Amino acid sequence: MNKSFASDNWSGVCPEIMDALQQANLAHVEAYGEAGDPYTQSAIQKFKALLGDNISVFFVYNGTAANVLGVKHLLRSYHAVVSAKSAHLNEDECAAPEKFIGTKILEIETEDGKIRPEQVAPFLSSIGFQHHAQPRIISISQVTEKGTIYQPEEIKALADFAHGHDMFLHMDGARVSNAAVALGKEIRSFTTDVGVDVMSFGGTKNGMMFGEAVVFFNPELGKEFEYTRKQGMQLHSKMRFIAAQFDRFLTDELWKKNASHANKMADMLAARIRDFKRIKITQEVSANGVFVELPEAAIPKVQKDYFFHIWNENTHEVRLMCSWDTTKEDIEGFASVLEKAIEY
Ligand SMILES: Cc1ncc(COP(=O)(O)O)c(C=O)c1O
């Protein structure tokens, strides 16, 4: 069976993580990530080594919950979140933020999935006006939903802007490892060091089976998050199985190895696609996604062999995602199917 380019969560679990799960399966361990669970304690220490000691870390099942609960913890129901229209939080969480937080999302149209302080500025006029929801969080995705990445100084500008207006900066880091590799920088250089307040730290899209982390960059902000998590139905009783995965993920830079591979494959895929003169790459290829406009008729033909998602029905833009297990042969196979599909 061919692999797909649908998403980096269509791939399986990388062998190192599978092995860590097997190892964690051998004994009885205290439930709920309590002090007697060595996997959870060790994974938290690894997060501290990566991001700095002044953080608090909580594991949850999935990325939607990491976003919704991380944001919820810092908001009252009359607060609003400012994000790109394309943000997963805004478009792909089935209005979970609206339901579970009661928050309003103030969306910004973007070409590249990135927002800038000057685009947030118009919302400030609502602050102090009792008839309007009060902007309280700026939420960005790193990597964005358009496959682009923020430079550390762009994130710092947003964090400074947020803090200057009594707001917080949230980062959806479902693909944070891919961003770090693309930037050639440590994750802390564009999170801890530039003023991010809370982030969702992704694992599932980079070789894990399941599990994401909510990281607060100031333990005061994360205070009592365990109650938000439990009420949010995301406290895993067999916590060790999320923790053991993260523990391995953050050992010997497995996160970097997997993300480097996926990014490299996306570069290779983009290079191969550039051979096709009729096909336009629509976004800068920064991490592990390639966004292209395909001839409409070719789309279902290629999807039969190598599935991918259509990103824009009007322009026939599609998203091709590479993963920790994408191979050169997958790319060549895709290219040959594409070549045949666009002949007709
Ligand atoms: C940018 C982004 N954030 C968060 C998520 C997390 O989603 P899930 O709840 O499916 O783990 C995804 C998954 O598609 C994503 O692409």
XYZ file of C-alpha atoms and ligand atoms in Angstrom:
360
model
C 0.000 0.000 0.000
C 1.324 3.456 -0.896
C 1.886 5.986 1.779
C -0.137 9.159 1.659
C 0.786 12.826 1.774
C -2.424 13.598 3.658
C -1.015 14.503 7.022
C 1.843 13.783 9.343
C -0.659 12.038 11.585
C -1.425 9.453 8.914
C 1.987 7.928 9.496
C 2.560 5.309 12.131
C 4.573 5.395 15.316
C 8.345 5.552 14.984
C 10.183 2.452 16.280
C 11.898 4.243 19.178
C 8.556 5.416 20.555
C 6.960 2.009 20.050
C 9.826 0.522 21.989
C 9.383 3.074 24.793
C 5.696 2.145 24.986
C 6.630 -1.535 25.251
C 9.100 -0.796 28.023
C 6.517 1.242 29.924
C 4.142 -1.683 29.689
C 6.119 -4.039 31.882
C 5.157 -3.078 35.420
C 2.529 -1.430 37.566
C 2.973 2.312 37.892
C 1.054 4.845 39.943
C -1.772 6.289 37.845
C -2.534 9.877 36.796
C 1.098 10.984 36.533
C 1.445 11.313 40.299
C 4.819 11.494 42.050
C 5.176 7.692 41.973
C 5.148 7.620 38.175
C 8.801 7.833 37.124
C 7.938 8.277 33.451
C 5.998 11.460 34.070
C 8.624 12.863 36.427
C 11.400 12.101 33.953
C 9.537 13.563 30.967
C 8.875 16.778 32.895
C 12.595 17.063 33.682
C 13.395 16.607 29.986
C 10.985 19.413 29.106
C 12.773 21.607 31.658
C 16.139 20.751 30.129
C 14.772 21.733 26.738
C 12.814 24.862 27.626
C 14.176 26.051 30.977
C 13.373 25.370 34.618
C 10.741 28.044 34.981
C 7.982 26.129 33.205
C 5.110 23.884 34.160
C 4.144 20.974 31.907
C 0.916 18.986 31.637
C 0.225 16.094 29.306
C -3.053 15.721 27.442
C -4.352 13.339 24.793
C -4.516 15.527 21.713
C -3.737 18.853 20.108
C -7.246 20.246 20.145
C -7.413 19.773 23.908
C -3.956 21.236 24.400
C -5.029 24.370 22.553
C -8.468 24.695 24.092
C -7.463 23.978 27.682
C -4.220 25.971 27.534
C -6.143 28.985 26.297
C -9.099 28.398 28.592
C -6.897 28.475 31.665
C -5.946 32.089 30.968
C -9.365 33.408 29.982
C -12.681 34.462 31.379
C -15.695 33.854 29.208
C -15.936 37.483 28.124
C -12.369 37.451 26.813
C -11.496 37.010 23.147
C -8.647 35.304 21.311
C -7.082 36.940 18.272
C -5.756 34.475 15.698
C -5.271 33.927 11.985
C -8.484 32.853 10.289
C -6.691 29.698 9.166
C -5.674 28.764 12.736
C -6.531 25.219 13.762
C -8.054 26.725 16.912
C -10.411 28.765 14.741
C -11.266 26.494 11.838
C -10.551 22.904 12.793
C -11.679 22.415 16.358
C -15.413 22.197 15.712
C -15.993 25.365 17.753
C -14.579 23.655 20.854
C -13.115 26.985 22.048
C -16.535 28.592 21.682
C -18.247 25.704 23.489
C -15.763 24.930 26.266
C -14.439 28.399 26.913
C -17.330 30.479 25.694
C -14.750 32.672 24.047
C -15.018 34.680 20.869
C -12.282 34.271 18.294
C -11.359 37.434 16.432
C -9.930 36.242 13.147
C -7.401 37.839 10.853
C -7.296 36.986 7.144
C -3.772 36.143 6.066
C -2.030 35.018 2.901
C 0.611 32.994 4.685
C -1.028 31.975 7.967
C 1.066 34.452 9.972
C -0.216 37.434 11.917
C 1.617 40.659 12.701
C 1.133 43.150 15.557
C -0.303 45.784 13.214
C -3.075 43.336 12.273
C -3.928 42.811 15.934
C -3.885 46.539 16.713
C -7.389 47.318 15.339
C -8.891 44.983 17.973
C -7.442 47.035 20.816
C -10.200 49.610 20.518
C -12.493 47.035 22.191
C -10.415 47.024 25.370
C -12.317 48.756 28.141
C -15.528 48.973 26.085
C -18.063 46.920 28.029
C -20.110 45.987 24.957
C -17.242 44.128 23.284
C -15.466 40.880 24.115
C -12.071 41.778 25.565
C -9.030 40.641 23.535
C -6.852 38.723 25.961
C -4.800 36.211 23.991
C -2.988 36.335 20.684
C -2.713 32.806 19.339
C -0.216 31.808 16.660
C 0.714 28.469 15.137
C 4.327 27.460 14.710
C 4.444 25.902 12.006
C 1.373 27.721 10.611
C -1.493 25.979 8.861
C -0.040 27.294 5.577
C 3.279 25.586 6.224
C 5.130 28.818 6.994
C 7.157 29.640 10.100
C 7.697 32.646 12.326
C 11.229 33.911 12.954
C 12.020 34.333 16.681
C 11.996 38.135 16.322
C 8.508 38.034 14.790
C 7.293 36.049 17.793
C 9.030 38.450 20.156
C 7.290 41.384 18.467
C 3.917 39.682 19.016
C 4.756 38.789 22.625
C 5.908 42.331 23.391
C 2.786 43.703 21.763
C 0.577 41.309 23.733
C 2.246 42.076 27.049
C 2.113 45.796 26.344
C -1.659 45.498 26.178
C -2.265 43.135 29.073
C -2.614 40.147 26.771
C -0.924 36.744 26.549
C 0.769 34.995 23.647
C -0.298 31.414 22.948
C 1.507 29.142 20.504
C -0.043 26.111 18.831
C 3.097 24.028 18.462
C 1.589 20.911 16.933
C 4.632 21.019 14.588
C 7.055 22.889 16.813
C 9.837 20.367 16.170
C 9.592 20.938 12.422
C 9.782 24.684 13.013
C 12.908 24.373 15.159
C 14.659 22.264 12.566
C 13.644 24.623 9.766
C 14.961 27.611 11.711
C 18.099 25.740 12.743
C 17.466 26.957 16.275
C 16.625 25.501 19.651
C 12.939 25.512 20.563
C 13.570 27.762 23.532
C 14.912 30.505 21.212
C 11.436 31.138 19.840
C 9.399 30.267 22.935
C 10.993 30.754 26.377
C 13.440 33.423 25.220
C 10.957 35.626 23.384
C 8.018 35.733 25.770
C 5.556 33.015 24.772
C 3.206 32.480 27.732
C 1.674 29.110 26.946
C 2.104 26.579 24.188
C 0.752 23.296 22.917
C 3.800 21.092 22.325
C 3.120 18.489 19.666
C 4.247 14.894 19.577
C 1.672 13.006 17.522
C 2.655 14.561 14.186
C 6.288 13.722 14.694
C 6.357 10.002 15.408
C 4.416 9.591 18.646
C 1.271 7.490 18.966
C -0.709 10.097 20.890
C -0.152 12.837 23.393
C 0.627 16.523 23.485
C 1.884 18.775 26.250
C 0.599 22.090 27.538
C 3.583 24.162 28.620
C 3.266 27.344 30.672
C 6.359 29.537 30.605
C 5.633 30.867 34.054
C 4.412 28.384 36.667
C 2.142 31.072 38.118
C 0.154 30.974 34.870
C -0.062 27.202 35.016
C -1.163 27.154 38.635
C -4.174 24.867 39.145
C -4.124 23.725 35.512
C -4.508 20.157 36.807
C -8.120 21.059 37.645
C -8.740 22.613 34.238
C -7.333 19.448 32.664
C -9.454 17.091 34.757
C -12.627 19.111 34.174
C -11.667 19.130 30.522
C -11.644 15.301 30.598
C -8.008 15.105 29.533
C -6.391 13.551 32.583
C -5.063 10.237 31.301
C -5.219 7.640 34.049
C -2.405 5.592 32.499
C -0.400 8.787 32.172
C 2.865 6.905 31.876
C 2.004 6.036 28.276
C 1.998 9.687 27.209
C 4.949 10.498 29.447
C 7.076 7.554 28.305
C 6.621 8.677 24.720
C 7.680 12.248 25.483
C 10.534 10.971 27.616
C 11.901 9.090 24.608
C 10.964 11.870 22.178
C 13.166 14.283 24.139
C 16.055 11.814 24.542
C 18.968 11.857 22.081
C 17.054 14.496 20.114
C 14.664 11.991 18.590
C 12.264 14.900 18.003
C 14.948 16.570 15.901
C 15.807 13.436 13.966
C 12.188 12.796 12.985
C 11.456 16.415 12.127
C 14.690 16.823 10.134
C 13.763 13.844 8.049
C 10.223 15.076 7.386
C 11.463 18.559 6.466
C 14.133 17.143 4.178
C 11.533 15.021 2.406
C 9.342 18.107 1.888
C 12.301 19.894 0.289
C 12.854 16.911 -1.947
C 9.173 16.754 -2.852
C 9.133 20.469 -3.653
C 12.227 20.114 -5.839
C 10.572 17.251 -7.716
C 7.344 19.232 -8.162
C 9.258 22.186 -9.587
C 10.038 19.922 -12.584
C 6.362 20.217 -13.528
C 6.001 23.557 -15.230
C 2.204 23.721 -14.903
C 2.258 23.290 -11.169
C 2.609 26.233 -8.865
C 3.980 25.969 -5.342
C 1.888 28.479 -3.433
C 3.712 28.862 -0.116
C 7.336 29.015 0.824
C 8.388 25.465 1.703
C 9.658 25.973 5.238
C 8.957 22.791 7.161
C 7.330 19.471 6.240
C 4.424 20.679 4.102
C 4.279 21.592 0.416
C 1.293 23.602 -0.813
C 0.631 23.437 -4.548
C -2.062 24.269 -7.065
C -2.833 21.242 -9.197
C -4.911 21.043 -12.369
C -8.403 20.207 -11.090
C -8.797 17.049 -13.169
C -5.520 15.628 -11.927
C -6.474 15.765 -8.248
C -8.723 12.676 -7.954
C -6.416 10.669 -10.188
C -3.413 11.251 -7.961
C -5.436 10.934 -4.764
C -6.347 7.369 -5.725
C -2.714 6.344 -5.274
C -1.383 8.977 -2.894
C -4.082 10.639 -0.847
C -3.794 14.303 0.173
C -6.196 17.002 1.313
C -7.512 19.847 -0.816
C -6.757 23.102 0.979
C -8.671 25.511 -1.251
C -11.524 24.213 -3.410
C -11.586 27.399 -5.494
C -7.933 27.518 -6.457
C -7.346 23.734 -6.303
C -4.583 24.266 -3.824
C -3.646 21.048 -2.062
C -1.457 20.310 0.932
C 1.193 17.602 0.722
C 2.610 16.606 4.095
C 5.769 14.631 4.671
C 6.389 12.595 7.741
C 9.132 10.896 9.734
C 8.660 7.837 7.511
C 8.355 9.421 4.055
C 10.913 7.977 1.651
C 12.542 9.070 -1.581
C 10.648 6.198 -3.241
C 7.337 7.633 -2.004
C 8.237 10.941 -3.615
C 9.268 9.321 -6.886
C 6.095 7.224 -6.866
C 3.978 10.313 -6.292
C 5.798 12.209 -9.055
C 5.257 9.462 -11.593
C 1.529 9.239 -10.797
C 1.304 13.018 -11.021
C 3.088 13.028 -14.349
C 0.563 10.609 -15.821
C -2.391 12.450 -14.280
C -1.533 15.783 -15.817
C -0.954 14.366 -19.314
C -4.681 13.986 -19.847
C -1.901 23.262 13.545
C -2.545 22.146 14.290
N -2.829 22.308 15.575
C -3.365 21.327 16.321
C -3.659 20.110 15.760
C -4.137 19.035 16.697
O -5.170 18.313 16.379
P -5.655 16.953 17.079
O -6.680 17.374 18.067
O -6.207 16.214 15.933
O -4.511 16.284 17.753
C -3.453 19.908 14.397
C -3.844 18.630 13.740
O -4.258 18.561 12.630
C -2.866 20.949 13.641
O -2.610 20.787 12.347
